[in-house]
XYZ file of C-alpha atoms in Angstrom:
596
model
C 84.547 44.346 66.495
C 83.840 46.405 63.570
C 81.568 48.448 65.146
C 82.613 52.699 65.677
C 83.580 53.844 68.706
C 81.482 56.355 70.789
C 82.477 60.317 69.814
C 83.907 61.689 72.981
C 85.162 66.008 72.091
C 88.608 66.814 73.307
C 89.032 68.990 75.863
C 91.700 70.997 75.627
C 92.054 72.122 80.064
C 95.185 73.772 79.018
C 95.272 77.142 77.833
C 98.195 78.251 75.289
C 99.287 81.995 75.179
C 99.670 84.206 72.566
C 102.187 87.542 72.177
C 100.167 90.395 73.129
C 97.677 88.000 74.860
C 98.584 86.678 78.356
C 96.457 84.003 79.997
C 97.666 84.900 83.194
C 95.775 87.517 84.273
C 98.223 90.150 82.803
C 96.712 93.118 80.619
C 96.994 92.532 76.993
C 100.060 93.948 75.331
C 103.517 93.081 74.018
C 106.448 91.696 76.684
C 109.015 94.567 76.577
C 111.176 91.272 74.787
C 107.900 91.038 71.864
C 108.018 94.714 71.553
C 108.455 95.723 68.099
C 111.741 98.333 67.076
C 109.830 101.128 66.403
C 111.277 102.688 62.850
C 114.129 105.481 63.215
C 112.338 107.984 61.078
C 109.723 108.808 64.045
C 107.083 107.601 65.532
C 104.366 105.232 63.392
C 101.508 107.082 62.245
C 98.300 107.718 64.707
C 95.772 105.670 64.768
C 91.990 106.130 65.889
C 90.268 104.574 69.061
C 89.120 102.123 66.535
C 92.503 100.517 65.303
C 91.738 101.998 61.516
C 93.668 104.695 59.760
C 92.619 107.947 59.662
C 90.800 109.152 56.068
C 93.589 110.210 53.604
C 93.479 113.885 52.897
C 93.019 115.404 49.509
C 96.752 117.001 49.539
C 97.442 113.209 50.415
C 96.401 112.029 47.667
C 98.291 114.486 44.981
C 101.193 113.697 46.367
C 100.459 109.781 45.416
C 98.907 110.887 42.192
C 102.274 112.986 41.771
C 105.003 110.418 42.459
C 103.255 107.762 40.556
C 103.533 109.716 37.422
C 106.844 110.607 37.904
C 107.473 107.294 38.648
C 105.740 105.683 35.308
C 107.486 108.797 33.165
C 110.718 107.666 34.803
C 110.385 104.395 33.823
C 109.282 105.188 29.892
C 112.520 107.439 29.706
C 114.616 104.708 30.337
C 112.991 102.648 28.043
C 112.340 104.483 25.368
C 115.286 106.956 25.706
C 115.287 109.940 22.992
C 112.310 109.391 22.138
C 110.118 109.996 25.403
C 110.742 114.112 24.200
C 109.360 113.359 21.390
C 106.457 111.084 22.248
C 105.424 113.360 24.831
C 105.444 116.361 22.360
C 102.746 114.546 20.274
C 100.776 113.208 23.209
C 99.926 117.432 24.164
C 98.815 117.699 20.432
C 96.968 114.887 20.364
C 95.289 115.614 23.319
C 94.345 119.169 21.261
C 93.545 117.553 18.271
C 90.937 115.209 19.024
C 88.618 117.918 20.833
C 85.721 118.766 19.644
C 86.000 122.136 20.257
C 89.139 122.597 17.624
C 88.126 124.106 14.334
C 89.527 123.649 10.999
C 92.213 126.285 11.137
C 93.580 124.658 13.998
C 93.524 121.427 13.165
C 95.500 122.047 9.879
C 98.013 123.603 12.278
C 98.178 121.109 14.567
C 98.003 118.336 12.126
C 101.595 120.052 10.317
C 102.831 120.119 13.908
C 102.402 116.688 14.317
C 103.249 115.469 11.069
C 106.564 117.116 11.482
C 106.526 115.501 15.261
C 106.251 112.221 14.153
C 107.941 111.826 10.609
C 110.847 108.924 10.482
C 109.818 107.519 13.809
C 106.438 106.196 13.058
C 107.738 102.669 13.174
C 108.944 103.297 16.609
C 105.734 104.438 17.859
C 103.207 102.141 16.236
C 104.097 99.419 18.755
C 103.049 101.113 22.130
C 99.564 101.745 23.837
C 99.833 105.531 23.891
C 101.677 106.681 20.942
C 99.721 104.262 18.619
C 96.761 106.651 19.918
C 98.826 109.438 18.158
C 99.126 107.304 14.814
C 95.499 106.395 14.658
C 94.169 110.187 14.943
C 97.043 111.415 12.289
C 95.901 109.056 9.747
C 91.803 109.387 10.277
C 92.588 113.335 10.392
C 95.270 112.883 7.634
C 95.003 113.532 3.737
C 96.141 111.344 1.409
C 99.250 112.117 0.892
C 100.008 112.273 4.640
C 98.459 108.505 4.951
C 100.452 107.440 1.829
C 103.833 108.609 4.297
C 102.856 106.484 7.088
C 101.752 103.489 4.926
C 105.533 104.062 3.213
C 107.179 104.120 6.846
C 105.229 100.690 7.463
C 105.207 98.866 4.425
C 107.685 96.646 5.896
C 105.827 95.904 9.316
C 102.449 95.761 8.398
C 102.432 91.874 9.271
C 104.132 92.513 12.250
C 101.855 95.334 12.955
C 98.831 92.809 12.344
C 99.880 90.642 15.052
C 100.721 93.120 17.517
C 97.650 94.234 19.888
C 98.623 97.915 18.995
C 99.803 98.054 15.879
C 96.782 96.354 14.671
C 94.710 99.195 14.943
C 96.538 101.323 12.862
C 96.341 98.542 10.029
C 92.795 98.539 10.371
C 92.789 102.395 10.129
C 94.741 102.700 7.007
C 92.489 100.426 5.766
C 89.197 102.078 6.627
C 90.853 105.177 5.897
C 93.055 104.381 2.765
C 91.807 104.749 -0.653
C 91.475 101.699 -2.964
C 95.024 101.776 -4.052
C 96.481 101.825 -0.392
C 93.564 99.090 0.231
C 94.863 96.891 -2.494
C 98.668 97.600 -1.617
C 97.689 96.187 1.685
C 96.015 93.619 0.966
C 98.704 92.518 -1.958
C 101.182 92.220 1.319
C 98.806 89.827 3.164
C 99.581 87.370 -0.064
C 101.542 84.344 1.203
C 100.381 85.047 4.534
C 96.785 84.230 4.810
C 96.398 80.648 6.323
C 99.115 81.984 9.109
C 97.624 85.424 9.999
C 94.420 83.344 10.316
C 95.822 81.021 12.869
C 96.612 83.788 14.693
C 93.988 85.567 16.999
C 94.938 88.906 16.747
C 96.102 89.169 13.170
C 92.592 87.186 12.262
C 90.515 90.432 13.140
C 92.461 92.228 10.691
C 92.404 89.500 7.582
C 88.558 89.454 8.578
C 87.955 93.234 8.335
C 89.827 93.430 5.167
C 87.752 90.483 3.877
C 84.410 91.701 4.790
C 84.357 95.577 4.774
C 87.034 96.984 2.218
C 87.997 94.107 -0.564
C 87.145 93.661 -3.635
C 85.513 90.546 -5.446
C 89.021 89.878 -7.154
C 90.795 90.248 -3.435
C 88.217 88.261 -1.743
C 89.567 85.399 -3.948
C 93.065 86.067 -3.611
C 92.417 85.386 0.603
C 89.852 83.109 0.306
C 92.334 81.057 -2.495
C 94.882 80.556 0.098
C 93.270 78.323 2.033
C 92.263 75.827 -1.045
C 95.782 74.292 -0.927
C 98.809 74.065 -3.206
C 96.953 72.335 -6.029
C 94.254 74.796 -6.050
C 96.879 76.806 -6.644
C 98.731 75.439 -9.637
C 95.360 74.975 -11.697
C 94.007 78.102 -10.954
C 94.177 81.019 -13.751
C 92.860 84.420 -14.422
C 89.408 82.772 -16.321
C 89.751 79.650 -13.562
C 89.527 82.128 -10.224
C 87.508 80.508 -8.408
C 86.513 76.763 -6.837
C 83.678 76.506 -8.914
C 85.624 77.186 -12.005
C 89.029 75.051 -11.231
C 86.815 71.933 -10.235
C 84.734 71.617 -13.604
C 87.790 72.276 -15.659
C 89.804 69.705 -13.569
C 87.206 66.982 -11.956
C 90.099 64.584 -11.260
C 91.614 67.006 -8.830
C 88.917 67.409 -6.702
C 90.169 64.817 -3.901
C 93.688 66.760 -3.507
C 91.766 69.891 -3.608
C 89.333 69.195 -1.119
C 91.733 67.327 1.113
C 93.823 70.199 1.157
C 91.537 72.821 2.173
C 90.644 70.257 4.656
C 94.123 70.342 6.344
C 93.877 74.105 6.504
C 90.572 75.103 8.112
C 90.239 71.998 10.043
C 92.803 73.976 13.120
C 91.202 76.948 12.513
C 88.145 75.194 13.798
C 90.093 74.512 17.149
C 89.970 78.557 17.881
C 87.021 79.838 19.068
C 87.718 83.649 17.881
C 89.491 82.410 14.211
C 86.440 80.040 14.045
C 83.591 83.604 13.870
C 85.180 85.062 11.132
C 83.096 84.743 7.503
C 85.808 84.338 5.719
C 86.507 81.271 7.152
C 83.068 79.946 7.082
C 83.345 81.073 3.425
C 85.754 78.366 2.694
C 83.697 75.659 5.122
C 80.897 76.107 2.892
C 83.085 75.598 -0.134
C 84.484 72.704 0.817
C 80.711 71.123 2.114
C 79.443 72.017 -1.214
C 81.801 70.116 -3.443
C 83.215 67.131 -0.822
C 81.956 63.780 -1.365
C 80.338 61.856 1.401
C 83.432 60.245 2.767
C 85.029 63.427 3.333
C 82.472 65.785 4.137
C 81.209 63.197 7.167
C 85.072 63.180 8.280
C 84.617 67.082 8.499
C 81.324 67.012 10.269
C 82.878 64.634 13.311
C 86.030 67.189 13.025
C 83.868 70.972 13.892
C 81.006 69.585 15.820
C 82.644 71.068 18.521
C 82.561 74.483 16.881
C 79.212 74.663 14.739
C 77.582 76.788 17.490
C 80.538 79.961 16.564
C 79.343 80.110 13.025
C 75.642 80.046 12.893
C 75.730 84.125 12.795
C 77.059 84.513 9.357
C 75.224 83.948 5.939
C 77.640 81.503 5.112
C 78.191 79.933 8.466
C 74.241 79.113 9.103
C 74.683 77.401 5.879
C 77.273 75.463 7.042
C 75.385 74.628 10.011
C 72.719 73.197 7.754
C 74.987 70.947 5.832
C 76.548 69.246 9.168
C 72.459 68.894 10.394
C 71.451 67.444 6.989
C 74.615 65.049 6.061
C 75.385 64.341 10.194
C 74.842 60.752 11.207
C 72.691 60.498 14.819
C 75.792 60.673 17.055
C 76.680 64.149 15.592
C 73.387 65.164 15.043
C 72.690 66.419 18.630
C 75.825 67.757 19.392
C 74.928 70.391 16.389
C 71.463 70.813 17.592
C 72.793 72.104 21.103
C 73.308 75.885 19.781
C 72.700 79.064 21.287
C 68.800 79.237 20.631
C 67.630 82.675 22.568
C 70.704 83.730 20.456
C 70.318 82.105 16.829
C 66.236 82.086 16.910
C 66.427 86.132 16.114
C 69.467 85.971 13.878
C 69.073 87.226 10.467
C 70.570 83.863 9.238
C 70.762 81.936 12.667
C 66.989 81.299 12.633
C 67.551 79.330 9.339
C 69.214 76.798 11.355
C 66.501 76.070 13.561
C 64.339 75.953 10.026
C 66.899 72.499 9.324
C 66.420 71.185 12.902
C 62.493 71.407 12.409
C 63.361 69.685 8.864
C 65.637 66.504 9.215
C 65.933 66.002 13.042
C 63.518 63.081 13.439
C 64.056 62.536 17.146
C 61.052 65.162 17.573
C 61.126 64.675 21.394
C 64.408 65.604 21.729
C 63.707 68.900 19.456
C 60.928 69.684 22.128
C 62.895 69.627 24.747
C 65.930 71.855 24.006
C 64.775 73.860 20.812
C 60.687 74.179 21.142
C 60.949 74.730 24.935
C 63.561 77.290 24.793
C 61.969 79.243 21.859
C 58.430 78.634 23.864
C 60.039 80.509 27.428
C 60.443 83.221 25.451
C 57.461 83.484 22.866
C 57.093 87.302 23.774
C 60.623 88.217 22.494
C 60.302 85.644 19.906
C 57.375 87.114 18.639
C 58.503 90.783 18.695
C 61.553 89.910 16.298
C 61.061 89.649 12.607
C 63.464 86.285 12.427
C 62.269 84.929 15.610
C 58.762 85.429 14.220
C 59.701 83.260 11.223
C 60.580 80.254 13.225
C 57.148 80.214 14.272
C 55.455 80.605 11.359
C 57.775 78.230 10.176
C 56.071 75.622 12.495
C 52.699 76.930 11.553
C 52.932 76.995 7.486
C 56.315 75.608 6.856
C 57.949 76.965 3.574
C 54.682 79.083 2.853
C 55.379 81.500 0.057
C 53.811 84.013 1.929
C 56.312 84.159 4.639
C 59.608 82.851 2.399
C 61.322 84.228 -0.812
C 61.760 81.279 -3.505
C 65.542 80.982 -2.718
C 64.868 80.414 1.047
C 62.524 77.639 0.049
C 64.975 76.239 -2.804
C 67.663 76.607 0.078
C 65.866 74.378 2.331
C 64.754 71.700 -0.065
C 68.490 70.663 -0.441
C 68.028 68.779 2.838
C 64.953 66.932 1.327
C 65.541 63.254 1.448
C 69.226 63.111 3.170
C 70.204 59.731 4.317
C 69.530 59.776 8.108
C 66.441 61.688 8.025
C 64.002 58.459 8.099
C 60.701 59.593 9.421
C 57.653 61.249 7.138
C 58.153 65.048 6.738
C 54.525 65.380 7.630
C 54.671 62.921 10.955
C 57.771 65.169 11.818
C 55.655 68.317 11.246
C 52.678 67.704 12.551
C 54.384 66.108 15.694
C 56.538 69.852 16.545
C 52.936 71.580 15.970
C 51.169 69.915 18.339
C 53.578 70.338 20.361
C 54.083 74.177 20.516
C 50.135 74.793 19.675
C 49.305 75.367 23.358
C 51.461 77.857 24.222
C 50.792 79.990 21.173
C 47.158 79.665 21.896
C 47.504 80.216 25.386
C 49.550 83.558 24.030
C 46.732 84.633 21.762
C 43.923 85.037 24.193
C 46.202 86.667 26.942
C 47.502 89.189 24.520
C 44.963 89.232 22.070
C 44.321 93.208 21.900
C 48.425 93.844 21.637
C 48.424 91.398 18.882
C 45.806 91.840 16.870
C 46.360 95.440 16.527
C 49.784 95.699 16.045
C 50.798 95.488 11.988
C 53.595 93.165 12.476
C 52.164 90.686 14.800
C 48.695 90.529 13.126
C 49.773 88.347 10.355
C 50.568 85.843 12.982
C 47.369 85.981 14.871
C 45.819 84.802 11.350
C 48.741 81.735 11.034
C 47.359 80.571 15.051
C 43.957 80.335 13.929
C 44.889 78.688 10.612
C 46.827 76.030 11.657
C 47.325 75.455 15.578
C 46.303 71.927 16.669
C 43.821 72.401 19.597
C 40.794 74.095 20.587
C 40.571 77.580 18.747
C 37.428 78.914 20.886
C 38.802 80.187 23.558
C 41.246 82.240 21.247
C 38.685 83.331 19.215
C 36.585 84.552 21.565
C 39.195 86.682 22.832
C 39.963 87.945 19.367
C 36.280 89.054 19.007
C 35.442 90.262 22.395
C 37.858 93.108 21.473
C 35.021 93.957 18.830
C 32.485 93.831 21.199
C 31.185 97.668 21.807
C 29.171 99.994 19.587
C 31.424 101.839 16.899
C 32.480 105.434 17.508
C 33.757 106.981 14.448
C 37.378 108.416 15.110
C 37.682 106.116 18.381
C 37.241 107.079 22.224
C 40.083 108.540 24.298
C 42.246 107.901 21.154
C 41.485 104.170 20.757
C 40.121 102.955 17.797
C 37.416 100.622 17.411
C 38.876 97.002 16.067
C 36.908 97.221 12.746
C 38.277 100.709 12.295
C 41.861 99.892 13.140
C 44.071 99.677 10.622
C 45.490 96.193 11.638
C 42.348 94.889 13.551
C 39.859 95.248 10.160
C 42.291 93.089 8.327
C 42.274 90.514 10.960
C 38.779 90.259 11.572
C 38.628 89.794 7.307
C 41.078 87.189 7.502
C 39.629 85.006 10.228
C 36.160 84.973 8.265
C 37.448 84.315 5.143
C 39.563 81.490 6.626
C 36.722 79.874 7.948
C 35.768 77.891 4.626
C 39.517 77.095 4.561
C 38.855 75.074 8.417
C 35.894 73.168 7.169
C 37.160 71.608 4.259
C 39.819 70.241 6.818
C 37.132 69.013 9.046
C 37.398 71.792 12.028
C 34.297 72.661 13.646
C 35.495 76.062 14.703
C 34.089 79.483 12.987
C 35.208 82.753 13.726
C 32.099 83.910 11.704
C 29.893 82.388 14.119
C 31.597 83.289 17.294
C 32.051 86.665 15.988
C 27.971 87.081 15.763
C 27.509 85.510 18.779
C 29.778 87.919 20.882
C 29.133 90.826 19.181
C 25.614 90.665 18.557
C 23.800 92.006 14.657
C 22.622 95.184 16.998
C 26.083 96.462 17.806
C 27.560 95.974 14.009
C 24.837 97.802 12.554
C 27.465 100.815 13.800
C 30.324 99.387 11.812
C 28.228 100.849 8.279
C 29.451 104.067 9.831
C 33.599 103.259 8.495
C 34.565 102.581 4.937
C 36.670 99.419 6.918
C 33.909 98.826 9.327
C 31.748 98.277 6.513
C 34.235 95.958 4.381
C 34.257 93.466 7.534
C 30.235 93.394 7.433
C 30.525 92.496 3.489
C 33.490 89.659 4.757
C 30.232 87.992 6.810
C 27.624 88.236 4.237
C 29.857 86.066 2.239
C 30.589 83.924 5.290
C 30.839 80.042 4.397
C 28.629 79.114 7.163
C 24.816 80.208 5.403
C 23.232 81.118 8.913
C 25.666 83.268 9.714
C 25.247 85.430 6.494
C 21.420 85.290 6.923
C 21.291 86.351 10.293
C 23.600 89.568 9.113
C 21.578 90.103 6.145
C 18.519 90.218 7.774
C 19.823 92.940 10.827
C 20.899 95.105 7.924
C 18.451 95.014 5.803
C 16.584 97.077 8.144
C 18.717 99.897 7.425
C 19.219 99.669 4.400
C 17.973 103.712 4.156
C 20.233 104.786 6.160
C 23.040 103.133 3.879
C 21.909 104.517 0.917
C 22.226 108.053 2.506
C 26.257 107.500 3.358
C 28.350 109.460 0.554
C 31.413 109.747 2.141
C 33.004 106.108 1.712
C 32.920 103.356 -0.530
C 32.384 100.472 1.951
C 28.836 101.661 2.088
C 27.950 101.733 -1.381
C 30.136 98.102 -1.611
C 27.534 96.786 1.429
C 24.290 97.576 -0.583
C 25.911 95.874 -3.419
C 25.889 92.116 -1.300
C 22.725 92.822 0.209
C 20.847 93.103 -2.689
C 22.317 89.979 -4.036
């Protein structure tokens, strides 16, 4: 009991017929009773041996082409009645006007034609996919005055317009096209609107494009205002215009305020395209800037969800930073979860990734997700002038070298938050160890690429700086590159590394930074393995370049004392020849340290 019973298959010893296939030793076909009617117009069309159709011909296919649009204008005339003539009219000289080939003349002509096409029924036509086609080409070929008729014949629709996914487009063109008093006339009928053209997807775009392309500061305020709330509102005046302003002159209404624009950008949070638009993270940042903990911890747990949609924008990275810096641990790695291949070569997403390496003290979880990510991709990462900062970032955080002051001053606001608990130096030197090895392991398989490429050079000099590891092998690679005899002017094209315009400087910088690794107890010296590869017999070419001759001078003042005798004494045997090179100033420079 309990136990399954054996599988025995079914076997079926009865077979079951099908129309059109007998089991009874009958040919296949149809019982004269299963025969299908055939149609009264004829007989069916022919078919090949193979059951399929035969190709449709080309006259075929006009003749589908042909009733289909007669069938589609057919259906617009009954819809749109008296004005399908009409319509169609400006369709032909729309058709005309947007070619290249038509000149000036004609295009005046046509444009009178049209204008006279479409004047009194613009409303009509700024609704539909086609004739909204027409619109946009009247106004960008338009004057003025032409552009101030249409914006008269919409006045009264341009909200309408904003939310419709046609009509929007010829908002946006009278305001790319408009001057600044059609702009501001515009804009002035958004007033009252704001919060719900912002709720709404389409009409967003438009509030967005206004915002960021074509307003001015005192417009910018007027949208941005909207969204601060009813008491906002009342206190505001034309010397109190902005948030700043309002909450010094009225500290006691900060709470309303704040709680306010909390109620209004907290569901445009829920939207994923509302939630990319700057001028919402405008007023996120706003509201992060001036909220006291309470509330700006109840905001955090609120767009978690959405922090990864605004990391693009100047204002929404900065946003990001606040939730990474004032976000307790539960939030913390929902925020750190972003796009990375995506924000790491941002022109303000990589400054998120700067906070991560900053506050996030669970350094093992950054190392999986962020440094492992950025690490699959060092190549890419590398190539990009934001991605590149990340990783300098990790090698000389918040060097002035690398970073403007404000950057810096930016970053030091999320010094000392409350849930950041571990050193800033433990943190640090934990990420570098970790993503040492693959930058080093980078380095000496792409040593030539990087080293002589302007951009990338700077970071071959960070690597050897600062990695965690063993430098040699790097090193080595670095200066095997030097390794043959100079040719002035290069071979094949190819310039010798202490002739290259990037190479020189590196091979300068690594010596120099030498002293720089033995006061912090390395035992590595590019000086040292530079001699050794090279050899004093091949670098007595180098006096032959003004740069070539600058790097010799770099190792006669070499920290490490054998190194610069051992150079000193392989030139000093041509000293001569030195003496008889006029043509550059590395030469004379060279003579100058040797007879120190």
């Amino acid at each position: 009991p309990g136990a399954k019973k054996p599988f025995k298959p079914y076997k079926n010893t009865e077979k079951k017929s099908r129309p059109g296939k007998p089991n009874d030793g009958r040919k296949p076909g149809f019982s004269k009773a299963e025969k299908r009617k055939r149609p009264a117009g004829g007989p069916p069309a022919k078919r090949e041996k193979n059951g399929k159709k035969p190709p449709t011909t080309e006259e075929e296919l006009k003749k589908r082409l042909q009733k289909k649009r007669e069938l589609k204008n057919n259906r617009q005339q009954a819809e749109r009645k008296e004005m399908f003539d009409i319509i169609s009219r400006c369709k032909a000289v729309w058709g005309n006007l947007r070619r290249k080939k038509c000149d000036t003349e004609q295009k005046a002509k046509l444009m009178k034609e049209l204008h006279g096409l479409i004047r009194g029924k613009i409303k009509q036509m700024a609704f539909a996919h086609d004739s909204v086609r027409v619109l946009q080409c009247f106004i960008q070929f338009g004057n003025q005055k032409q552009r101030f008729e249409v914006f008269e014949e919409l006045k009264d629709s341009v909200l309408d317009m904003s939310k419709s996914p046609y009509g929007k487009h010829v908002v946006k063109k009278l305001l790319m096209y408009g001057n600044k008093e059609m702009v501001a006339a515009i804009i002035q009928l958004f007033g009252g609107h704001i919060r719900k053209m912002l709720r709404h997807a389409t009409a967003s775009t438009i509030v967005e494009y206004a915002y960021n392309d074509k307003a001015m500061l005192a417009q910018r305020l007027m949208i941005t205002g909207e969204l601060y709330g009813n008491t906002y509102a009342i206190c505001k005046s034309s010397e109190l215009n902005t948030i700043e302003k309002v909450l010094a002159a009225n500290p006691e209404k900060l709470e309303n305020i704040l709680e306010e624009t909390k109620q209004a950008i907290v569901p445009l949070a829920q939207k994923e395209q509302v939630i990319r638009h700057s001028v919402v993270h405008k007023v996120f940042l706003d509201f992060f800037q001036f909220a006291p903990e309470k509330q700006r911890s109840e905001m955090i747990e609120s767009i978690r969800e959405s922090v990864v949609y605004m990391a693009h924008t100047h204002d929404g990275a900065r946003v990001a930073m606040h939730c990474l810096w004032h976000g307790t641990a539960k939030v913390g790695p929902d925020v750190q979860h972003l796009y990375y291949c995506y924000i790491n070569t941002g022109e303000f997403g990589h400054m998120v990734l700067l906070a991560i390496f900053d506050c996030v003290d669970d350094t093992k979880l950054v190392k999986q997700t962020v440094l492992a990510e950025l690490l699959s991709v060092l190549p890419e990462v590398l190539g990009n002038k934001h991605g590149k900062k990340v990783l300098l970032y990790l090698l000389r955080p918040r060097d002035p070298t690398h970073m403007l002051p404000d950057i810096v001053k930016l970053l030091e606001q999320g010094d000392g938050n409350a849930h950041s608990k571990k050193d800033m130096a433990t943190r640090r030197r934990e990420l570098l160890e970790a993503a040492s090895p693959a930058l080093l392991d980078h380095l000496q398989l792409n040593a030539a690429a990087m080293v002589t490429n302007k951009a990338a050079s700077v970071t071959v000099r960070d690597i050897l700086a600062s990695a965690c590891g063993d430098l040699r092998p790097a090193m080595t690679a670095v200066a095997q590159l030097a390794n043959q005899e100079l040719v002035q002017g290069g071979v094949k094209g190819q310039l010798h590394l202490a002739e290259h315009p990037a190479g020189h400087l590196v091979l300068k910088w690594l010596i120099e930074q030498d002293a720089m690794l033995a006061e912090n107890g390395r035992e590595e010296c590019f000086s040292r393995i530079l001699v050794d590869t090279v050899g004093t017999e091949t670098m007595k070419s180098w006096v032959k370049v003004n740069r070539g001759a600058m790097v010799l001078c770099s190792l006669l003042n070499s920290c490490d004392g054998s190194v610069a005798a051992e150079v000193k004494a392989a030139l000093s045997a041509i000293i001569p020849e030195l003496r008889r090179i006029s043509d550059h100033k590395g030469a004379e420079i060279l003579l100058q340290n040797l007879n120190k």
